[in-house]
Tab-separated table of C-alpha atoms in Angstrom:
chain	number	residue	atom	x	y	z
A	484	MET	CA	8.466	-14.717	8.317
A	485	ASN	CA	9.931	-12.855	5.783
A	486	TYR	CA	10.500	-9.910	8.388
A	487	ARG	CA	10.807	-6.330	6.765
A	488	LEU	CA	10.569	-4.056	9.193
A	489	THR	CA	11.741	-0.862	7.931
A	490	THR	CA	12.112	2.940	9.027
A	491	SER	CA	9.245	3.820	6.440
A	492	LEU	CA	7.099	0.959	8.138
A	493	LEU	CA	7.671	2.274	11.471
A	494	THR	CA	6.916	5.613	10.577
A	495	SER	CA	3.511	4.176	9.036
A	496	ALA	CA	2.720	2.540	12.135
A	497	LEU	CA	2.735	5.934	14.196
A	498	ILE	CA	0.363	7.222	12.082
A	499	LEU	CA	-2.243	4.474	12.635
A	500	GLY	CA	-5.395	4.519	10.395
A	501	ILE	CA	-8.589	2.226	10.704
A	502	ALA	CA	-9.843	1.960	7.630
A	503	GLY	CA	-12.534	-0.368	5.608
A	504	CYS	CA	-12.073	-3.524	4.163
A	505	ALA	CA	-13.927	-6.092	2.224
A	506	LYS	CA	-15.894	-7.315	5.623
A	507	PRO	CA	-17.038	-3.868	7.397
A	508	PRO	CA	-16.734	-3.648	11.211
A	509	ALA	CA	-19.715	-4.488	13.615
A	510	ALA	CA	-21.933	-1.474	13.805
A	511	ASP	CA	-20.621	-0.695	17.522
A	512	ALA	CA	-16.805	-0.366	16.287
A	513	PRO	CA	-15.190	3.221	16.929
A	514	SER	CA	-15.149	5.644	14.193
A	515	PRO	CA	-11.320	6.569	13.104
A	516	GLN	CA	-11.398	9.964	14.815
A	517	ALA	CA	-12.615	8.034	18.140
A	518	ALA	CA	-10.715	5.775	18.057
A	519	ALA	CA	-7.632	8.333	17.479
A	520	THR	CA	-8.852	10.434	20.233
A	521	HIS	CA	-9.104	7.563	22.358
A	522	ALA	CA	-5.617	6.126	21.869
A	523	ALA	CA	-4.066	9.883	22.209
A	524	ALA	CA	-6.036	10.325	25.787
A	525	LEU	CA	-5.136	6.864	27.071
A	526	PRO	CA	-1.583	5.835	28.885
A	527	ALA	CA	0.514	3.747	26.780
A	528	LYS	CA	0.035	0.021	27.972
A	529	PRO	CA	2.751	-1.242	28.677
A	530	PRO	CA	5.007	1.901	29.027
A	531	ILE	CA	7.144	1.291	26.626
A	532	SER	CA	9.312	4.424	25.237
A	533	LYS	CA	11.982	2.313	22.907
A	534	PHE	CA	9.410	1.232	20.527
A	535	LYS	CA	6.608	3.962	19.535
A	536	ALA	CA	4.584	1.971	17.540
A	537	TYR	CA	3.843	-0.234	20.771
A	538	THR	CA	2.487	2.765	22.873
A	539	GLN	CA	-0.890	2.700	20.835
A	540	ARG	CA	-4.023	1.390	22.863
A	541	PHE	CA	-7.715	1.174	21.414
A	542	ASP	CA	-11.116	0.251	22.936
A	543	GLY	CA	-13.906	-1.757	21.251
A	544	GLN	CA	-13.519	-3.510	17.926
A	545	THR	CA	-10.846	-2.250	16.023
A	546	LEU	CA	-9.767	-2.628	12.018
A	547	LEU	CA	-6.550	-2.244	10.789
A	548	THR	CA	-5.563	-2.006	7.321
A	549	GLN	CA	-2.323	-0.542	7.117
A	550	GLY	CA	1.193	-1.760	6.609
A	551	HIS	CA	2.574	-2.048	10.300
A	552	ALA	CA	0.988	-1.452	13.639
A	553	THR	CA	1.283	-3.083	17.029
A	554	GLY	CA	-0.278	-2.099	20.354
A	555	HIS	CA	-3.017	-3.379	22.313
A	556	VAL	CA	-6.903	-3.321	21.925
A	557	GLY	CA	-7.737	-3.487	25.534
A	558	ASP	CA	-5.695	-5.262	27.421
A	559	VAL	CA	-5.047	-7.481	24.497
A	560	PHE	CA	-1.622	-7.140	22.409
A	561	PHE	CA	-1.704	-7.435	18.903
A	562	THR	CA	0.879	-7.397	15.769
A	563	HIS	CA	0.108	-6.469	12.067
A	564	TRP	CA	2.380	-6.334	9.541
A	565	LYS	CA	2.595	-7.000	5.785
A	566	ASP	CA	5.324	-5.975	2.969
A	567	GLY	CA	2.607	-5.424	0.220
A	568	GLY	CA	-0.696	-6.621	-1.056
A	569	GLU	CA	-3.882	-6.252	1.014
A	570	ALA	CA	-4.775	-7.772	3.979
A	571	SER	CA	-6.886	-6.534	7.110
A	572	PHE	CA	-6.824	-7.488	10.641
A	573	LYS	CA	-10.215	-6.942	12.924
A	574	LEU	CA	-9.772	-7.503	16.825
A	575	ASP	CA	-11.775	-6.893	19.734
A	576	GLU	CA	-10.762	-6.802	23.640
A	577	GLN	CA	-11.942	-10.282	24.117
A	578	GLY	CA	-9.192	-11.677	21.610
A	579	ASN	CA	-11.578	-12.484	18.843
A	580	PHE	CA	-9.938	-11.798	15.667
A	581	MET	CA	-10.660	-11.963	11.947
A	582	ILE	CA	-7.899	-11.707	9.215
A	583	ASP	CA	-8.669	-11.356	5.596
A	584	TRP	CA	-6.543	-11.402	2.729
A	585	ILE	CA	-6.241	-10.961	-0.804
A	586	GLY	CA	-4.030	-13.451	-2.838
A	587	GLY	CA	-0.693	-12.079	-4.476
A	588	ASP	CA	3.214	-11.946	-4.063
A	589	TYR	CA	3.459	-10.593	-0.444
A	590	ASN	CA	4.027	-11.722	3.155
A	591	TYR	CA	1.505	-10.936	5.928
A	592	VAL	CA	1.556	-11.997	9.725
A	593	GLY	CA	-0.459	-10.665	12.756
A	594	GLY	CA	-2.344	-11.856	15.430
A	595	PRO	CA	-2.987	-11.402	19.207
A	596	GLY	CA	-1.353	-12.493	22.087
A	597	TRP	CA	1.339	-10.727	24.561
A	598	GLU	CA	4.038	-8.249	23.866
A	599	SER	CA	6.607	-10.711	25.611
A	600	GLY	CA	7.005	-14.400	25.871
A	601	ASP	CA	6.803	-16.728	28.716
A	602	ARG	CA	7.975	-19.985	28.783
A	603	ASN	CA	5.461	-21.077	31.049
A	604	ARG	CA	2.442	-19.747	29.022
A	605	VAL	CA	-0.605	-21.901	28.101
A	606	ILE	CA	-2.232	-20.753	25.109
A	607	GLY	CA	-5.836	-21.041	24.505
A	608	TYR	CA	-7.311	-20.575	21.106
A	609	ARG	CA	-10.088	-21.397	18.695
A	610	LEU	CA	-10.035	-21.127	14.829
A	611	ASP	CA	-13.327	-20.985	13.158
A	612	GLU	CA	-12.435	-20.400	9.836
A	613	ASP	CA	-9.261	-21.025	8.077
A	614	SER	CA	-9.504	-20.956	4.278
A	615	GLY	CA	-5.668	-21.517	3.329
A	616	ALA	CA	-2.987	-19.645	5.276
A	617	SER	CA	0.243	-20.448	4.844
A	618	TYR	CA	0.493	-20.937	8.997
A	619	ALA	CA	-1.825	-20.696	11.709
A	620	THR	CA	0.753	-20.939	14.498
A	621	LEU	CA	2.194	-19.656	17.712
A	622	TYR	CA	4.904	-17.339	16.644
A	623	GLY	CA	7.487	-15.389	18.733
A	624	TRP	CA	11.259	-14.191	19.442
A	625	GLY	CA	13.800	-14.763	21.538
A	626	TYR	CA	16.726	-12.838	21.914
A	627	ASP	CA	19.943	-12.142	23.865
A	628	LYS	CA	22.198	-9.321	23.262
A	629	THR	CA	24.984	-11.011	25.484
A	630	MET	CA	25.424	-13.517	22.932
A	631	ASP	CA	27.885	-13.650	19.987
A	632	PRO	CA	25.680	-12.411	16.998
A	633	ALA	CA	27.754	-14.428	14.774
A	634	ASP	CA	26.319	-17.534	16.435
A	635	PRO	CA	22.475	-17.952	15.227
A	636	ALA	CA	21.217	-19.320	18.681
A	637	HIS	CA	21.709	-15.512	19.903
A	638	LEU	CA	18.444	-14.811	17.735
A	639	VAL	CA	15.188	-17.339	17.579
A	640	GLU	CA	11.797	-17.028	15.674
A	641	TYR	CA	9.828	-19.824	16.678
A	642	TYR	CA	6.675	-21.499	15.297
A	643	ILE	CA	4.220	-23.770	16.906
A	644	VAL	CA	2.006	-24.484	13.937
A	645	GLN	CA	-1.546	-25.844	14.136
A	646	ARG	CA	-2.575	-25.249	11.103
A	647	TRP	CA	-0.643	-25.165	7.422
A	648	ALA	CA	-0.600	-24.738	3.675
A	649	ARG	CA	3.188	-24.824	3.306
A	650	GLU	CA	5.116	-27.328	4.635
A	651	PRO	CA	6.721	-26.289	8.335
A	652	GLY	CA	10.421	-26.408	8.677
A	653	GLN	CA	11.032	-27.681	5.274
A	654	GLY	CA	14.417	-28.326	4.458
A	655	GLY	CA	15.523	-28.121	8.058
A	656	GLU	CA	16.952	-30.458	11.031
A	657	GLN	CA	15.008	-32.679	12.399
A	658	GLY	CA	14.609	-33.265	16.192
A	659	VAL	CA	12.653	-35.122	18.772
A	660	THR	CA	9.051	-36.233	18.278
A	661	PHE	CA	7.013	-35.642	21.531
A	662	THR	CA	3.689	-35.436	22.993
A	663	SER	CA	2.065	-32.343	24.579
A	664	ASN	CA	-1.360	-32.154	25.769
A	665	GLY	CA	-2.629	-35.114	23.766
A	666	VAL	CA	-1.035	-33.996	20.476
A	667	GLU	CA	2.048	-35.738	18.831
A	668	TYR	CA	4.542	-33.203	17.669
A	669	THR	CA	8.221	-33.087	15.696
A	670	THR	CA	10.711	-30.524	16.003
A	671	TYR	CA	12.613	-29.131	13.417
A	672	ARG	CA	15.442	-26.188	13.079
A	673	THR	CA	16.112	-24.236	10.073
A	674	VAL	CA	18.604	-21.076	9.502
A	675	ARG	CA	18.080	-17.772	8.123
A	676	THR	CA	21.473	-16.261	7.336
A	677	GLN	CA	21.331	-12.452	7.134
A	678	LYS	CA	17.790	-11.849	6.893
A	679	PRO	CA	15.727	-8.921	8.311
A	680	SER	CA	14.449	-9.888	11.815
A	681	ILE	CA	13.360	-8.138	14.829
A	682	ASN	CA	17.198	-7.186	15.300
A	683	ASN	CA	17.797	-5.535	11.989
A	684	THR	CA	19.689	-8.021	9.588
A	685	ALA	CA	21.040	-11.105	11.236
A	686	THR	CA	21.801	-14.616	10.853
A	687	PHE	CA	19.105	-16.681	13.397
A	688	TYR	CA	17.842	-19.767	13.937
A	689	GLN	CA	14.149	-20.635	13.390
A	690	TYR	CA	12.620	-23.412	15.573
A	691	TRP	CA	9.498	-25.333	14.696
A	692	SER	CA	7.184	-27.669	16.189
A	693	ARG	CA	4.794	-29.482	13.923
A	694	PRO	CA	1.841	-31.814	14.917
A	695	LYS	CA	1.674	-35.142	13.456
A	696	GLU	CA	-1.968	-34.250	12.134
A	697	GLN	CA	-3.443	-30.505	11.582
A	698	MET	CA	-5.947	-29.390	14.228
A	699	PRO	CA	-9.553	-29.349	13.705
A	700	LEU	CA	-11.404	-26.163	13.108
A	701	GLY	CA	-14.289	-25.192	15.937
A	702	VAL	CA	-12.662	-26.886	18.640
A	703	ASP	CA	-11.026	-25.085	21.483
A	704	HIS	CA	-7.377	-26.024	21.672
A	705	LYS	CA	-4.529	-25.482	24.161
A	706	ILE	CA	-0.828	-24.965	23.519
A	707	ILE	CA	1.491	-25.516	26.191
A	708	PHE	CA	4.472	-23.436	25.345
A	709	ALA	CA	7.279	-25.283	28.249
A	710	ASP	CA	6.610	-28.520	26.610
A	711	HIS	CA	8.071	-27.437	23.414
A	712	VAL	CA	10.758	-25.584	25.120
A	713	LYS	CA	12.033	-28.677	26.627
A	714	ALA	CA	11.346	-30.814	23.549
A	715	TRP	CA	13.679	-27.815	21.718
A	716	GLU	CA	16.237	-28.179	24.500
A	717	ALA	CA	16.228	-31.929	24.293
A	718	SER	CA	17.130	-31.296	20.725
A	719	GLY	CA	20.077	-29.204	21.792
A	720	TRP	CA	18.488	-25.626	20.809
A	721	LYS	CA	18.416	-23.435	23.626
A	722	LEU	CA	15.756	-20.497	23.524
A	723	PRO	CA	17.178	-17.204	24.374
A	724	ASP	CA	15.640	-14.651	26.338
A	725	LEU	CA	11.774	-14.185	26.062
A	726	ASP	CA	11.197	-11.156	27.721
A	727	ASN	CA	13.298	-8.143	26.783
A	728	PHE	CA	13.172	-4.720	24.537
A	729	ASP	CA	16.971	-4.762	23.536
A	730	ALA	CA	16.523	-5.638	20.059
A	731	SER	CA	16.707	-2.932	17.645
A	732	ASP	CA	13.063	-2.922	15.836
A	733	ASP	CA	10.751	-4.899	18.091
A	734	PRO	CA	10.256	-6.474	21.529
A	735	THR	CA	10.205	-10.364	21.882
A	736	TYR	CA	6.565	-10.863	21.604
A	737	GLN	CA	4.784	-13.980	21.651
A	738	VAL	CA	0.965	-14.303	19.529
A	739	PHE	CA	-1.080	-16.533	17.857
A	740	ALA	CA	-0.444	-15.606	14.560
A	741	ILE	CA	-1.552	-16.169	10.934
A	742	GLU	CA	0.709	-15.932	8.197
A	743	VAL	CA	0.271	-15.899	4.670
A	744	PHE	CA	2.943	-15.219	1.781
A	745	LEU	CA	3.359	-15.734	-1.822
A	746	VAL	CA	-0.636	-16.639	-1.997
A	747	GLU	CA	-2.637	-17.477	-5.091
A	748	ASN	CA	-5.949	-17.395	-3.201
A	749	SER	CA	-7.754	-15.218	-1.165
A	750	GLY	CA	-8.875	-16.188	2.359
A	751	THR	CA	-10.161	-15.688	5.966
A	752	ALA	CA	-8.943	-16.831	9.327
A	753	ALA	CA	-11.131	-16.133	12.184
A	754	GLY	CA	-11.342	-17.149	15.978
A	755	ARG	CA	-10.026	-16.391	19.292
A	756	VAL	CA	-6.970	-16.215	21.734
A	757	TRP	CA	-6.765	-16.094	25.576
A	758	ASP	CA	-4.591	-17.047	28.279
A	759	ALA	CA	-5.681	-20.744	29.165
A	760	GLY	CA	-3.085	-20.778	32.347
A	761	LYS	CA	-5.121	-18.648	34.307
């Protein structure tokens, strides 16, 4: 992800707007006024004080079109971020989502999930539509503030890619091949040097797991995250803390994300995400 979280974007996140897009929300979606009133009336979930953008909570189907927004729809956490262009994110309390984008020279990443990572989480998802996203992926961050910031291992951005239009882990170091839930994956590691991240501008690693074949649409899938952590560690790549608010700009969230960047064509990705370990 080309992560450019700036002060202005955080400010816009605090002034959350719910707007229309090419595909209108369902008839029972809340009005902007009702959603704003509801968000103000409900307590934050979770009660995070450091990252004001994360104190938003909405009820019912919610449509996001602004530059940056994070929070909860019911109990479902979400992140929605773009550095330009036109992309929108619709989400309900059951984890059903739809992301629409218009092609152009920009980066978008968004999706439903959890406000912190969990090494033992089992993620369930189903994609019913994907018309060319750069990546459909489990996505998140790990961060250890006690480690030397000059060591790229102190901050890790990870991808367990399920579908792609761009080559995952391109130009990176190859690790191991392993099987998880009947799917064969290969690990890769790349490095980002002095790039924007959840902790300001930093040098950090990206860990990748790429399946041998792209996962089909219209089918329920499971991602057993612990298997990928073990495979990365078998490659000698340690994953730092997944559950903290220590970074400067964002906590270490974990979401099923749709990422699009430098896309020529417009498209849609739609499906559902849930905790398959319960």
